[in-house]
């Protein structure tokens, strides 16, 4: 069974590239640029991992991560925050499991995802 990944970013180009890279690596990927109702989206899709952009229109990825980690139904899902605005201490304080600095290489992306999902 393929591992499921949900990615939220407001940049469609990044969503498209990441989706293609992860599909190639044999993951099931759903992308969205809409932070509204993201908790409900996560509960419905049941991903094995969530990737969040840090700076989104109207909200921030660290705030969404805090919501995920505080929600009893989904708090066990690993969260990666992708950010060009890097303050690792602040981002780790939100409870994320990994941080990827933008711009990032596809090897780093795949390695981080595989590491969190323990994929061989």
mmCIF file of C-alpha atoms in Angstrom:
data_model
loop_
_atom_site.group_PDB
_atom_site.id
_atom_site.type_symbol
_atom_site.label_atom_id
_atom_site.label_comp_id
_atom_site.label_asym_id
_atom_site.label_seq_id
_atom_site.Cartn_x
_atom_site.Cartn_y
_atom_site.Cartn_z
ATOM 1 C CA UNK A 1 0.000 0.000 0.000
ATOM 2 C CA UNK A 2 1.349 3.397 -0.965
ATOM 3 C CA UNK A 3 2.125 5.927 1.758
ATOM 4 C CA UNK A 4 -0.107 8.997 1.538
ATOM 5 C CA UNK A 5 1.227 12.543 1.632
ATOM 6 C CA UNK A 6 -0.769 15.771 1.843
ATOM 7 C CA UNK A 7 1.031 18.981 0.889
ATOM 8 C CA UNK A 8 -0.213 22.511 1.511
ATOM 9 C CA UNK A 9 1.546 25.380 -0.274
ATOM 10 C CA UNK A 10 0.247 28.535 -1.938
ATOM 11 C CA UNK A 11 2.753 28.254 -4.806
ATOM 12 C CA UNK A 12 1.312 26.013 -7.522
ATOM 13 C CA UNK A 13 4.720 25.507 -9.169
ATOM 14 C CA UNK A 14 6.159 24.069 -5.943
ATOM 15 C CA UNK A 15 3.096 21.879 -5.471
ATOM 16 C CA UNK A 16 3.431 20.514 -9.004
ATOM 17 C CA UNK A 17 7.176 19.763 -8.733
ATOM 18 C CA UNK A 18 6.901 18.153 -5.303
ATOM 19 C CA UNK A 19 3.902 16.085 -6.371
ATOM 20 C CA UNK A 20 5.710 14.764 -9.447
ATOM 21 C CA UNK A 21 8.856 13.948 -7.454
ATOM 22 C CA UNK A 22 6.919 12.087 -4.769
ATOM 23 C CA UNK A 23 4.718 10.251 -7.274
ATOM 24 C CA UNK A 24 7.907 9.084 -8.997
ATOM 25 C CA UNK A 25 9.085 7.752 -5.617
ATOM 26 C CA UNK A 26 5.832 5.757 -5.341
ATOM 27 C CA UNK A 27 3.889 7.850 -2.857
ATOM 28 C CA UNK A 28 0.224 8.766 -3.142
ATOM 29 C CA UNK A 29 0.136 12.582 -3.096
ATOM 30 C CA UNK A 30 -2.646 15.099 -2.659
ATOM 31 C CA UNK A 31 -1.879 18.799 -2.932
ATOM 32 C CA UNK A 32 -3.816 21.862 -1.885
ATOM 33 C CA UNK A 33 -3.299 25.596 -1.785
ATOM 34 C CA UNK A 34 -6.235 26.176 0.559
ATOM 35 C CA UNK A 35 -5.394 26.378 4.281
ATOM 36 C CA UNK A 36 -9.060 26.767 5.204
ATOM 37 C CA UNK A 37 -10.481 23.576 6.704
ATOM 38 C CA UNK A 38 -7.076 21.856 6.502
ATOM 39 C CA UNK A 39 -7.772 19.882 9.688
ATOM 40 C CA UNK A 40 -10.936 18.450 8.136
ATOM 41 C CA UNK A 41 -9.012 17.710 4.932
ATOM 42 C CA UNK A 42 -6.379 15.819 6.931
ATOM 43 C CA UNK A 43 -9.014 13.852 8.818
ATOM 44 C CA UNK A 44 -10.770 12.905 5.575
ATOM 45 C CA UNK A 45 -7.640 12.046 3.528
ATOM 46 C CA UNK A 46 -5.811 10.282 6.391
ATOM 47 C CA UNK A 47 -2.274 11.002 5.152
ATOM 48 C CA UNK A 48 0.798 9.264 6.533
ATOM 49 C CA UNK A 49 2.652 12.603 6.390
ATOM 50 C CA UNK A 50 1.741 16.290 6.018
ATOM 51 C CA UNK A 51 3.960 18.904 4.375
ATOM 52 C CA UNK A 52 3.228 22.570 5.084
ATOM 53 C CA UNK A 53 4.639 25.743 3.640
ATOM 54 C CA UNK A 54 5.561 28.134 6.438
ATOM 55 C CA UNK A 55 4.268 31.348 4.906
ATOM 56 C CA UNK A 56 0.775 30.939 3.480
ATOM 57 C CA UNK A 57 -1.845 33.451 2.447
ATOM 58 C CA UNK A 58 -3.643 34.419 5.645
ATOM 59 C CA UNK A 59 -1.962 31.919 7.978
ATOM 60 C CA UNK A 60 1.319 30.216 8.774
ATOM 61 C CA UNK A 61 2.406 26.609 8.622
ATOM 62 C CA UNK A 62 3.607 26.595 12.217
ATOM 63 C CA UNK A 63 0.122 27.589 13.398
ATOM 64 C CA UNK A 64 -1.408 24.761 11.355
ATOM 65 C CA UNK A 65 1.211 22.364 12.727
ATOM 66 C CA UNK A 66 0.235 23.322 16.281
ATOM 67 C CA UNK A 67 -3.405 22.590 15.428
ATOM 68 C CA UNK A 68 -2.462 19.189 13.999
ATOM 69 C CA UNK A 69 -0.321 18.260 17.002
ATOM 70 C CA UNK A 70 -3.063 19.371 19.414
ATOM 71 C CA UNK A 71 -5.793 17.331 17.693
ATOM 72 C CA UNK A 72 -6.213 13.890 19.266
ATOM 73 C CA UNK A 73 -7.241 12.177 15.990
ATOM 74 C CA UNK A 74 -4.292 13.337 13.877
ATOM 75 C CA UNK A 75 -1.494 14.335 16.262
ATOM 76 C CA UNK A 76 0.556 11.237 15.407
ATOM 77 C CA UNK A 77 0.982 12.263 11.755
ATOM 78 C CA UNK A 78 4.518 13.506 11.002
ATOM 79 C CA UNK A 79 4.652 17.119 9.786
ATOM 80 C CA UNK A 80 7.337 18.704 7.627
ATOM 81 C CA UNK A 81 7.471 22.492 7.383
ATOM 82 C CA UNK A 82 9.066 23.950 4.268
ATOM 83 C CA UNK A 83 10.380 27.465 4.685
ATOM 84 C CA UNK A 84 12.627 30.068 3.130
ATOM 85 C CA UNK A 85 12.193 32.057 6.358
ATOM 86 C CA UNK A 86 14.220 29.816 8.559
ATOM 87 C CA UNK A 87 14.393 30.025 12.307
ATOM 88 C CA UNK A 88 14.720 26.367 13.249
ATOM 89 C CA UNK A 89 14.126 26.936 16.965
ATOM 90 C CA UNK A 90 10.824 28.721 16.330
ATOM 91 C CA UNK A 91 9.703 26.128 13.805
ATOM 92 C CA UNK A 92 10.644 23.159 15.984
ATOM 93 C CA UNK A 93 8.705 24.750 18.862
ATOM 94 C CA UNK A 94 5.473 24.195 16.919
ATOM 95 C CA UNK A 95 5.985 20.428 17.107
ATOM 96 C CA UNK A 96 6.975 19.719 13.515
ATOM 97 C CA UNK A 97 8.967 16.559 12.863
ATOM 98 C CA UNK A 98 11.287 18.038 10.225
ATOM 99 C CA UNK A 99 12.135 21.283 8.468
ATOM 100 C CA UNK A 100 13.161 21.636 4.846
ATOM 101 C CA UNK A 101 14.757 24.912 3.807
ATOM 102 C CA UNK A 102 13.535 26.436 0.544
ATOM 103 C CA UNK A 103 14.888 26.190 -2.048
ATOM 104 C CA UNK A 104 15.462 22.484 -1.555
ATOM 105 C CA UNK A 105 16.727 19.694 -3.733
ATOM 106 C CA UNK A 106 14.606 16.706 -4.584
ATOM 107 C CA UNK A 107 17.122 14.367 -2.919
ATOM 108 C CA UNK A 108 16.694 16.265 0.363
ATOM 109 C CA UNK A 109 12.907 16.173 -0.002
ATOM 110 C CA UNK A 110 12.759 12.445 -0.707
ATOM 111 C CA UNK A 111 15.331 11.649 1.989
ATOM 112 C CA UNK A 112 13.418 13.593 4.638
ATOM 113 C CA UNK A 113 10.082 12.031 3.659
ATOM 114 C CA UNK A 114 11.561 8.515 3.595
ATOM 115 C CA UNK A 115 13.236 9.105 6.952
ATOM 116 C CA UNK A 116 9.979 10.105 8.620
ATOM 117 C CA UNK A 117 8.008 7.294 7.018
ATOM 118 C CA UNK A 118 10.781 4.710 7.482
ATOM 119 C CA UNK A 119 10.532 3.689 3.835
ATOM 120 C CA UNK A 120 13.241 1.484 2.347
#
